mmCIF file of C-alpha atoms in Angstrom:
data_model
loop_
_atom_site.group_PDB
_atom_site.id
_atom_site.type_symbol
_atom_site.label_atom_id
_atom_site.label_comp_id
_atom_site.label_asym_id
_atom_site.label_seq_id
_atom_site.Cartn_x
_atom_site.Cartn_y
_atom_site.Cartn_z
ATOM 1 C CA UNK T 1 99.436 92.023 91.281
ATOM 2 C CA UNK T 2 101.307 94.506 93.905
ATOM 3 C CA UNK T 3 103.759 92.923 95.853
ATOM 4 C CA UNK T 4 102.389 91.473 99.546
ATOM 5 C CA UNK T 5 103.519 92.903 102.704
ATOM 6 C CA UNK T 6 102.237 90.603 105.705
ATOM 7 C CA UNK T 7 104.148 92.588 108.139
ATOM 8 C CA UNK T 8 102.459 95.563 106.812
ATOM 9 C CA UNK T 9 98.833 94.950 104.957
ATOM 10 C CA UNK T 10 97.507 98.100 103.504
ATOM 11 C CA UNK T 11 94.035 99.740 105.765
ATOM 12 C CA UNK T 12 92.574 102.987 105.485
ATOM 13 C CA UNK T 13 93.835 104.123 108.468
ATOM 14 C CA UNK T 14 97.406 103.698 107.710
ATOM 15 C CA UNK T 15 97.147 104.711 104.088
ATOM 16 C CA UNK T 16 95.680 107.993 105.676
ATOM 17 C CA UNK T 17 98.132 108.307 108.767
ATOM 18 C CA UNK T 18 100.741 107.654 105.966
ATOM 19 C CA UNK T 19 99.139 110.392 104.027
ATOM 20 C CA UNK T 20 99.569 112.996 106.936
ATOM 21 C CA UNK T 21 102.874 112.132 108.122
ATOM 22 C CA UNK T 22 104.259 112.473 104.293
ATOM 23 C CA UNK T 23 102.647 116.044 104.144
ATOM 24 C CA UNK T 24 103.577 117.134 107.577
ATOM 25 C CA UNK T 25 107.094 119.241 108.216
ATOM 26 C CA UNK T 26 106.879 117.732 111.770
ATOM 27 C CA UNK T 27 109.918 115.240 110.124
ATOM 28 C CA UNK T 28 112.397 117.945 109.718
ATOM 29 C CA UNK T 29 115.396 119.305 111.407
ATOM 30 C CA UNK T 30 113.560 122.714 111.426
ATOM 31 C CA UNK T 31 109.836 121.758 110.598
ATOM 32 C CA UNK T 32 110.285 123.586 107.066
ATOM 33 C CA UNK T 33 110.284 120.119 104.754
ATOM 34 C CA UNK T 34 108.298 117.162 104.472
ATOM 35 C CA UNK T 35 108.466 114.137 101.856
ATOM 36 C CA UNK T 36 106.081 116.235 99.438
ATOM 37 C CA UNK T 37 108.458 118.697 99.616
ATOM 38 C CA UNK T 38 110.754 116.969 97.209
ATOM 39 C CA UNK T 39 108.450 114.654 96.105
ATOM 40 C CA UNK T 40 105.502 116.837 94.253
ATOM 41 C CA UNK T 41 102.543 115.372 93.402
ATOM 42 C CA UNK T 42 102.295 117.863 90.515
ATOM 43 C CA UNK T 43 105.357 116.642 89.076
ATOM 44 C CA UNK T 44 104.309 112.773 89.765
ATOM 45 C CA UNK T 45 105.925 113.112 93.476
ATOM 46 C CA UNK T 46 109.441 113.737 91.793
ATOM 47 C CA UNK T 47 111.294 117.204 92.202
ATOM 48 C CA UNK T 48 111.979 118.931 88.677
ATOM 49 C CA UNK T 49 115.375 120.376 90.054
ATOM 50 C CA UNK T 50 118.316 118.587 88.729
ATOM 51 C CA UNK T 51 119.011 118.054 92.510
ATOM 52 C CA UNK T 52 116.890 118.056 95.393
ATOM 53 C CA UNK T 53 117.962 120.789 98.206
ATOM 54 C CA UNK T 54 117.435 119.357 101.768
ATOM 55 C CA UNK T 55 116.259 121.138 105.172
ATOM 56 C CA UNK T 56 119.839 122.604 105.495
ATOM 57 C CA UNK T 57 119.796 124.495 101.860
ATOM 58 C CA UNK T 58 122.337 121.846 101.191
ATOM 59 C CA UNK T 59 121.874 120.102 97.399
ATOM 60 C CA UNK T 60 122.599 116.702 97.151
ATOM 61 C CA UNK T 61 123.749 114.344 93.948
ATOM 62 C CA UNK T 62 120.274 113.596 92.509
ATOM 63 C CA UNK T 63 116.872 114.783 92.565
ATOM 64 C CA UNK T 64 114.427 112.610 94.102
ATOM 65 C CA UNK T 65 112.687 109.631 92.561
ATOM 66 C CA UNK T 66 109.096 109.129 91.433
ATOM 67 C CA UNK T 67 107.082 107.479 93.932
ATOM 68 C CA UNK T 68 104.111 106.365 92.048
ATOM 69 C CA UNK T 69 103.678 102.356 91.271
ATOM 70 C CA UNK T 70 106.005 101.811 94.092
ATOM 71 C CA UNK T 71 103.911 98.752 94.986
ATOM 72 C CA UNK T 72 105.110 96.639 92.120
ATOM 73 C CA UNK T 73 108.516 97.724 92.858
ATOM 74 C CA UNK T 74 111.277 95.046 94.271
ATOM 75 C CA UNK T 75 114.447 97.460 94.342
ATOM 76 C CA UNK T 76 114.164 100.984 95.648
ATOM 77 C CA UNK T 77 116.479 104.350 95.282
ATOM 78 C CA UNK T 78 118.668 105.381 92.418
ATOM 79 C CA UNK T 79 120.673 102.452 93.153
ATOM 80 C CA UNK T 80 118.231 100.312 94.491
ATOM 81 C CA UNK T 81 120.340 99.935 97.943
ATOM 82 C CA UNK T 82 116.824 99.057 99.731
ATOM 83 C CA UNK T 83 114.339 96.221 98.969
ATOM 84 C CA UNK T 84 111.357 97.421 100.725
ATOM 85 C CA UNK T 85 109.525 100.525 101.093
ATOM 86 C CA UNK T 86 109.555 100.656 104.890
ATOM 87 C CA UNK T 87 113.267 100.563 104.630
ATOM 88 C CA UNK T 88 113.189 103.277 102.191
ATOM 89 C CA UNK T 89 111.435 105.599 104.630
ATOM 90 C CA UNK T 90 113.995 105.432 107.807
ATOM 91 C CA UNK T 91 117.137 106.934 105.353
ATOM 92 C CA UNK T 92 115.554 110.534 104.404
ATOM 93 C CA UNK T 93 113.971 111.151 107.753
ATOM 94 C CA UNK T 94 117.907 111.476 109.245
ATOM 95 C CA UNK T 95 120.051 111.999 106.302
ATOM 96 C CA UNK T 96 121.619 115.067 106.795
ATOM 97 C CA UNK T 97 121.001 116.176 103.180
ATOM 98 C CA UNK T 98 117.583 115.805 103.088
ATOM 99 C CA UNK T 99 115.329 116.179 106.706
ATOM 100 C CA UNK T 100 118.347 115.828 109.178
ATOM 101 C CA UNK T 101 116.183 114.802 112.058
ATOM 102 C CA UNK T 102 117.250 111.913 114.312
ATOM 103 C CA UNK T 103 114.412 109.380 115.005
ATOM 104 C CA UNK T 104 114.293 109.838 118.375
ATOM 105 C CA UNK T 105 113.264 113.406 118.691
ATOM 106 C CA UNK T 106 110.947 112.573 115.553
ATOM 107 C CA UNK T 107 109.140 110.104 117.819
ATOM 108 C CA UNK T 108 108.990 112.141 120.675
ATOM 109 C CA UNK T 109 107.288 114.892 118.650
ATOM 110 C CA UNK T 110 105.173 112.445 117.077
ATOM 111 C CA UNK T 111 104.114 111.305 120.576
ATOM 112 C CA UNK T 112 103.551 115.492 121.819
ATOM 113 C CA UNK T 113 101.199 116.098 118.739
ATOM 114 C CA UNK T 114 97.762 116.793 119.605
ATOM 115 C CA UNK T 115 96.169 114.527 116.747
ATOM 116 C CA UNK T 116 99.050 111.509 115.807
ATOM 117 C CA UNK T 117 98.498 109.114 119.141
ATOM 118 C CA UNK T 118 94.715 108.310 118.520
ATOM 119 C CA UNK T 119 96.018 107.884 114.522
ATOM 120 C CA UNK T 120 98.282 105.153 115.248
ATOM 121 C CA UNK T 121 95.920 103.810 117.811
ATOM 122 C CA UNK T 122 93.518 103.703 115.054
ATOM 123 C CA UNK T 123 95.856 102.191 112.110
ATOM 124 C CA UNK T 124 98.169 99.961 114.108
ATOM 125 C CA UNK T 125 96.070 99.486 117.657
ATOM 126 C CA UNK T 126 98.707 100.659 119.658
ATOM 127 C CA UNK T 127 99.250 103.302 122.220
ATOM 128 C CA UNK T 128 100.862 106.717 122.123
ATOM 129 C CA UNK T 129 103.968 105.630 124.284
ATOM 130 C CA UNK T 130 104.590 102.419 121.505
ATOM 131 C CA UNK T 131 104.843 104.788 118.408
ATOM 132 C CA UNK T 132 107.741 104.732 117.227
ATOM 133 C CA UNK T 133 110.140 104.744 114.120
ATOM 134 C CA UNK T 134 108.794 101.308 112.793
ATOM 135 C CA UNK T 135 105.402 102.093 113.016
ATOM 136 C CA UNK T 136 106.237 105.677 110.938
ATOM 137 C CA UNK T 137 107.846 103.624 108.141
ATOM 138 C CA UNK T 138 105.059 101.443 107.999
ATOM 139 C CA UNK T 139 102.360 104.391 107.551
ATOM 140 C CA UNK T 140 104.306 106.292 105.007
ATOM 141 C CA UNK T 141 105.124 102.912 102.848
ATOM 142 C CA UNK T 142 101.384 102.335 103.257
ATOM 143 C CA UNK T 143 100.411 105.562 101.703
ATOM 144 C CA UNK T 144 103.541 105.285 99.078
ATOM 145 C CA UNK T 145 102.006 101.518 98.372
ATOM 146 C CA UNK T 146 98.551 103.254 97.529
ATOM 147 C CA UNK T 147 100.091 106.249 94.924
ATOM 148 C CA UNK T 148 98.886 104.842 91.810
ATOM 149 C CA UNK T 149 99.207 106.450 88.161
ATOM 150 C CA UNK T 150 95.829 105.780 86.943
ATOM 151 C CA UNK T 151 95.538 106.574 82.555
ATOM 152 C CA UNK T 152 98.317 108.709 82.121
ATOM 153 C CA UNK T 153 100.357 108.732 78.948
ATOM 154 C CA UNK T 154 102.587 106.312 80.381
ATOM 155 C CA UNK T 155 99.915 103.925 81.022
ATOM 156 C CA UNK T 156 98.589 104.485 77.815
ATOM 157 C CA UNK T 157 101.884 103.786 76.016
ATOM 158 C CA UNK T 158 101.935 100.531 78.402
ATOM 159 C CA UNK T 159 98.832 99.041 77.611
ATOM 160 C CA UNK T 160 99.127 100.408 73.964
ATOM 161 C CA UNK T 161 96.567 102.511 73.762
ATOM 162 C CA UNK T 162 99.018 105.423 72.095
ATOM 163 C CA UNK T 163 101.898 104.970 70.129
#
């Protein structure tokens, strides 16, 4: 079974506020990038590139790591630094390699948008002035939580239905 969050129980409404936020440039220095821009779907939310190029045109060490099965997953990045996925969120949102945002004026645009207040009133029953970097974290892991590879060769291989 997927590993249990109680802080953080997946719902439709924060798998799909998770969904938006990882598709939306509003997380960037510059609003050109967002987590799907490094992490393709068509490429099983990896980046083909040897290394991934940030906001900044700036390359950094690795390319970016599949995000698929992430549920059953205890240890997270390359070097598996993080244990959770809500802690994996916070680093690319202000590394300055990858979105190079701080949180604070991520929030506050989060808060301005037109459409994200009544989404996190929805998915975490809070109000627009409560929103803030936590709450992000915890959509995106939710929608991370729900990419699943579904009878793919892998899977195949795994439950040895190929050789």
């Amino acid at each position: 079974p997927p590993i249990e969050d109680p802080t953080n129980p997946l719902t439709e409404e924060g798998v799909s506020l998770g969904r938006k936020l990882f598709y939306d440039e509003i997380l960037s220095a510059n609003n050109s990038m967002s987590c799907a821009s490094c992490h393709k779907q068509e490429y099983a939310f990896t980046d083909p590139a040897r290394f991934s190029v940030g906001v900044d045109g700036i390359a950094g060490n690795r390319n970016s790591m599949a995000i698929f099965n992430q549920a059953w997953n205890r240890d997270f990045f390359w070097n598996g630094r993080k244990s959770s996925i809500k802690d994996l969120v916070f680093e690319p949102v202000t590394n300055p390699i990858e979105l190079h945002l701080t949180w604070h004026e991520a929030i506050d645009r989060i808060k301005l948008h037109n459409e994200y207040p009544a989404l996190f009133a929805k998915a975490f029953n809070i109000q627009g002035f409560e929103i803030d970097s936590a709450h992000v974290a915890k959509a995106i892991a939710q929608f991370m939580k729900s990419i699943i590879s579904f009878d793919s060769k892998y899977d195949k291989f795994v439950n040895k239905k190929v050789n």
